[in-house]
């Protein structure tokens, strides 16, 4: 396991270095996917290609689920699966040149084993798993206090908030404040570090796989918006929180 | 003018250093003002007291308008007025220990002359004015591209977005994405640095005085939500944008 952890961290650091360099060279080519707000760049694609190459060299038998280039569907989750998002928060990457991250989650027979979330520009690398604990760079992360919803900040997806999906507005009202960062990985890092009590969004597996392993390892809860297990297959309304905030959010969601 | 600029920067750096130290010592005492989400800490108060002391020593004739301790109202704006927010984003300061800033705006007979916004934890100090240009730390900031609303990210206040005040939801839909940071100063810094096309919120004078000077010096526009001049007196629905985004936002607001 330690070898795999070191390898994954090395790939992601290398990918981060390349991303930083490509930001400086300003050779970004942006194109759209499903709509004008669904962006992908040549750098997302290069980064995913690089990570896939490393994974295949390291473990030729592993499956790979990733956001770009036709890797976004699997038959099943048996065996070892690497779930990767080469750049989570591509919109921020393009427009802000920060507030994005690289993510890799390692699943074994459908169970999250390891998670890696790298906030490239701030050099905050969160990684770990249930059996080894969670680390920020080299430092062990303590489990955050189990705050209630009204004691902390809540990350919410803009359109779910606007449309009041699953009572998202009431969740936001109950919280001390609503935050929207445009990057699922950063929201989940913030939960792991205790600066968010929860997060509600519409996510694909690569958006929550890595961060989800980390927050669960720290005693937090996540599920789809109805409290059912995430399918790790296609987009779902996602909900996560400290144990207490999560229960309140689920209660509000069920009242919707 | 240069002497005043150097003095103000020195005070704010000193205040920032003290704030960082008090975060480490964890001696924060939080209390509420108008409601449970309107926070103030001993550190806000100490910082405002320190800044006021410096201002009075530097210019005993100047007026002071500030968020804390009974300095929140002036008879008129004649002469020189220092408009200060010792900690903008107090909620973030308390819950995140980042994403807050210290702000000072200098007004002469109601006109913004100098603005200073200091993102303490990231050590990003934006300062300048119409006559001297805008600087990030020591480096001159170029005027951002005049992006349209659909080319950039829009900062929106959560309750205005939720309630669709002045068509805020349509503004958000038009933009590439909606962001909520919980700190007006950081939103205005982001506009100055070209990572936001606009910002809509419900602000008091100390929330926009400093940042407003900076974005206007860079060719951007700001006003109340109806396109009228800000009164610099009490809370108002605030709107700012690149020239093109601002015009679109004003059109949408008038359709509300």
mmCIF file of C-alpha atoms in Angstrom, chain B residues 83-210:
data_model
loop_
_atom_site.group_PDB
_atom_site.id
_atom_site.type_symbol
_atom_site.label_atom_id
_atom_site.label_comp_id
_atom_site.label_asym_id
_atom_site.label_seq_id
_atom_site.Cartn_x
_atom_site.Cartn_y
_atom_site.Cartn_z
ATOM 1 C CA UNK B 83 -13.538 54.407 5.639
ATOM 2 C CA UNK B 84 -12.312 51.277 7.392
ATOM 3 C CA UNK B 85 -13.301 47.667 7.778
ATOM 4 C CA UNK B 86 -10.926 46.064 10.272
ATOM 5 C CA UNK B 87 -11.977 42.548 9.229
ATOM 6 C CA UNK B 88 -14.202 42.126 6.196
ATOM 7 C CA UNK B 89 -15.575 38.587 6.146
ATOM 8 C CA UNK B 90 -15.696 38.080 9.913
ATOM 9 C CA UNK B 91 -17.696 34.861 9.454
ATOM 10 C CA UNK B 92 -14.874 33.411 7.339
ATOM 11 C CA UNK B 93 -12.325 34.733 9.808
ATOM 12 C CA UNK B 94 -14.076 32.856 12.630
ATOM 13 C CA UNK B 95 -14.944 29.645 10.772
ATOM 14 C CA UNK B 96 -12.209 29.346 8.158
ATOM 15 C CA UNK B 97 -9.308 31.382 9.528
ATOM 16 C CA UNK B 98 -8.875 32.688 5.975
ATOM 17 C CA UNK B 99 -10.828 34.445 3.219
ATOM 18 C CA UNK B 100 -11.057 37.760 5.079
ATOM 19 C CA UNK B 101 -9.330 41.080 4.561
ATOM 20 C CA UNK B 102 -8.527 44.444 6.109
ATOM 21 C CA UNK B 103 -9.750 47.453 4.128
ATOM 22 C CA UNK B 104 -9.204 51.197 4.160
ATOM 23 C CA UNK B 105 -10.654 53.636 1.640
ATOM 24 C CA UNK B 106 -9.650 57.304 1.618
ATOM 25 C CA UNK B 107 -12.289 59.729 0.363
ATOM 26 C CA UNK B 108 -11.951 63.477 -0.237
ATOM 27 C CA UNK B 109 -15.199 65.436 -0.323
ATOM 28 C CA UNK B 110 -17.151 62.297 -1.179
ATOM 29 C CA UNK B 111 -14.802 61.111 -3.937
ATOM 30 C CA UNK B 112 -12.779 57.917 -3.548
ATOM 31 C CA UNK B 113 -9.075 58.760 -3.770
ATOM 32 C CA UNK B 114 -7.232 55.732 -2.438
ATOM 33 C CA UNK B 115 -8.167 52.137 -1.709
ATOM 34 C CA UNK B 116 -6.320 49.427 0.234
ATOM 35 C CA UNK B 117 -7.482 45.813 0.496
ATOM 36 C CA UNK B 118 -5.234 43.352 2.302
ATOM 37 C CA UNK B 119 -5.934 39.616 2.046
ATOM 38 C CA UNK B 120 -3.955 38.841 5.177
ATOM 39 C CA UNK B 121 -3.572 35.064 4.975
ATOM 40 C CA UNK B 122 -2.596 35.008 1.278
ATOM 41 C CA UNK B 123 -0.474 38.144 1.683
ATOM 42 C CA UNK B 124 -2.147 39.753 -1.325
ATOM 43 C CA UNK B 125 -2.179 43.505 -0.798
ATOM 44 C CA UNK B 126 -4.080 45.476 -3.430
ATOM 45 C CA UNK B 127 -3.828 49.229 -3.239
ATOM 46 C CA UNK B 128 -3.950 52.317 -5.414
ATOM 47 C CA UNK B 129 -6.242 54.967 -6.815
ATOM 48 C CA UNK B 130 -7.358 56.791 -9.935
ATOM 49 C CA UNK B 131 -4.258 59.003 -10.116
ATOM 50 C CA UNK B 132 -1.602 56.441 -9.242
ATOM 51 C CA UNK B 133 -2.902 53.188 -10.705
ATOM 52 C CA UNK B 134 -3.453 49.907 -8.890
ATOM 53 C CA UNK B 135 -0.806 47.607 -7.434
ATOM 54 C CA UNK B 136 -0.727 44.027 -6.175
ATOM 55 C CA UNK B 137 1.960 44.173 -3.502
ATOM 56 C CA UNK B 138 4.664 46.050 -5.470
ATOM 57 C CA UNK B 139 3.503 45.128 -8.947
ATOM 58 C CA UNK B 140 1.317 47.290 -11.193
ATOM 59 C CA UNK B 141 -2.034 45.704 -12.048
ATOM 60 C CA UNK B 142 -3.189 45.998 -15.658
ATOM 61 C CA UNK B 143 -6.817 46.842 -16.369
ATOM 62 C CA UNK B 144 -8.651 43.528 -16.909
ATOM 63 C CA UNK B 145 -10.206 42.736 -20.291
ATOM 64 C CA UNK B 146 -13.739 44.122 -20.663
ATOM 65 C CA UNK B 147 -15.435 40.708 -20.603
ATOM 66 C CA UNK B 148 -19.182 40.369 -21.058
ATOM 67 C CA UNK B 149 -21.315 38.698 -18.402
ATOM 68 C CA UNK B 150 -21.370 35.390 -20.291
ATOM 69 C CA UNK B 151 -17.584 35.263 -20.377
ATOM 70 C CA UNK B 152 -16.858 35.285 -16.669
ATOM 71 C CA UNK B 153 -17.737 34.404 -13.092
ATOM 72 C CA UNK B 154 -20.174 36.510 -11.081
ATOM 73 C CA UNK B 155 -20.057 36.954 -7.306
ATOM 74 C CA UNK B 156 -23.561 37.100 -5.816
ATOM 75 C CA UNK B 157 -24.856 37.523 -2.288
ATOM 76 C CA UNK B 158 -26.638 34.324 -1.179
ATOM 77 C CA UNK B 159 -29.917 35.888 -0.079
ATOM 78 C CA UNK B 160 -30.234 38.124 -3.156
ATOM 79 C CA UNK B 161 -29.639 35.048 -5.305
ATOM 80 C CA UNK B 162 -32.103 32.917 -3.362
ATOM 81 C CA UNK B 163 -34.808 35.603 -3.457
ATOM 82 C CA UNK B 164 -33.970 36.555 -7.054
ATOM 83 C CA UNK B 165 -33.650 40.200 -5.991
ATOM 84 C CA UNK B 166 -33.283 42.471 -9.011
ATOM 85 C CA UNK B 167 -33.119 39.484 -11.345
ATOM 86 C CA UNK B 168 -29.957 38.189 -9.674
ATOM 87 C CA UNK B 169 -30.737 34.615 -10.776
ATOM 88 C CA UNK B 170 -30.841 35.637 -14.427
ATOM 89 C CA UNK B 171 -27.549 37.486 -14.011
ATOM 90 C CA UNK B 172 -26.080 34.303 -12.548
ATOM 91 C CA UNK B 173 -27.495 32.166 -15.343
ATOM 92 C CA UNK B 174 -25.991 34.476 -17.952
ATOM 93 C CA UNK B 175 -22.563 34.338 -16.309
ATOM 94 C CA UNK B 176 -20.259 31.322 -16.678
ATOM 95 C CA UNK B 177 -20.793 30.584 -13.009
ATOM 96 C CA UNK B 178 -21.934 31.977 -9.673
ATOM 97 C CA UNK B 179 -19.480 32.276 -6.809
ATOM 98 C CA UNK B 180 -20.078 33.063 -3.119
ATOM 99 C CA UNK B 181 -17.044 33.756 -0.982
ATOM 100 C CA UNK B 182 -18.597 35.593 1.958
ATOM 101 C CA UNK B 183 -16.154 38.494 1.677
ATOM 102 C CA UNK B 184 -16.860 41.655 -0.338
ATOM 103 C CA UNK B 185 -13.227 42.695 -0.311
ATOM 104 C CA UNK B 186 -12.129 39.432 -1.897
ATOM 105 C CA UNK B 187 -14.837 39.708 -4.553
ATOM 106 C CA UNK B 188 -13.642 43.212 -5.462
ATOM 107 C CA UNK B 189 -9.982 42.086 -5.480
ATOM 108 C CA UNK B 190 -11.020 39.271 -7.830
ATOM 109 C CA UNK B 191 -12.663 41.835 -10.152
ATOM 110 C CA UNK B 192 -9.514 43.974 -10.079
ATOM 111 C CA UNK B 193 -7.430 40.935 -11.010
ATOM 112 C CA UNK B 194 -9.820 39.886 -13.790
ATOM 113 C CA UNK B 195 -11.167 36.678 -12.240
ATOM 114 C CA UNK B 196 -14.719 38.022 -11.784
ATOM 115 C CA UNK B 197 -16.790 39.982 -14.309
ATOM 116 C CA UNK B 198 -19.029 41.385 -11.611
ATOM 117 C CA UNK B 199 -20.436 41.354 -8.116
ATOM 118 C CA UNK B 200 -23.944 41.851 -6.708
ATOM 119 C CA UNK B 201 -24.503 42.183 -2.992
ATOM 120 C CA UNK B 202 -26.068 44.031 -0.087
ATOM 121 C CA UNK B 203 -23.251 46.176 1.251
ATOM 122 C CA UNK B 204 -22.387 48.864 3.758
ATOM 123 C CA UNK B 205 -19.942 51.654 2.821
ATOM 124 C CA UNK B 206 -16.933 49.977 4.483
ATOM 125 C CA UNK B 207 -17.603 46.860 2.404
ATOM 126 C CA UNK B 208 -17.104 48.623 -0.936
ATOM 127 C CA UNK B 209 -15.229 51.883 -0.218
ATOM 128 C CA UNK B 210 -11.684 50.554 -0.602
#
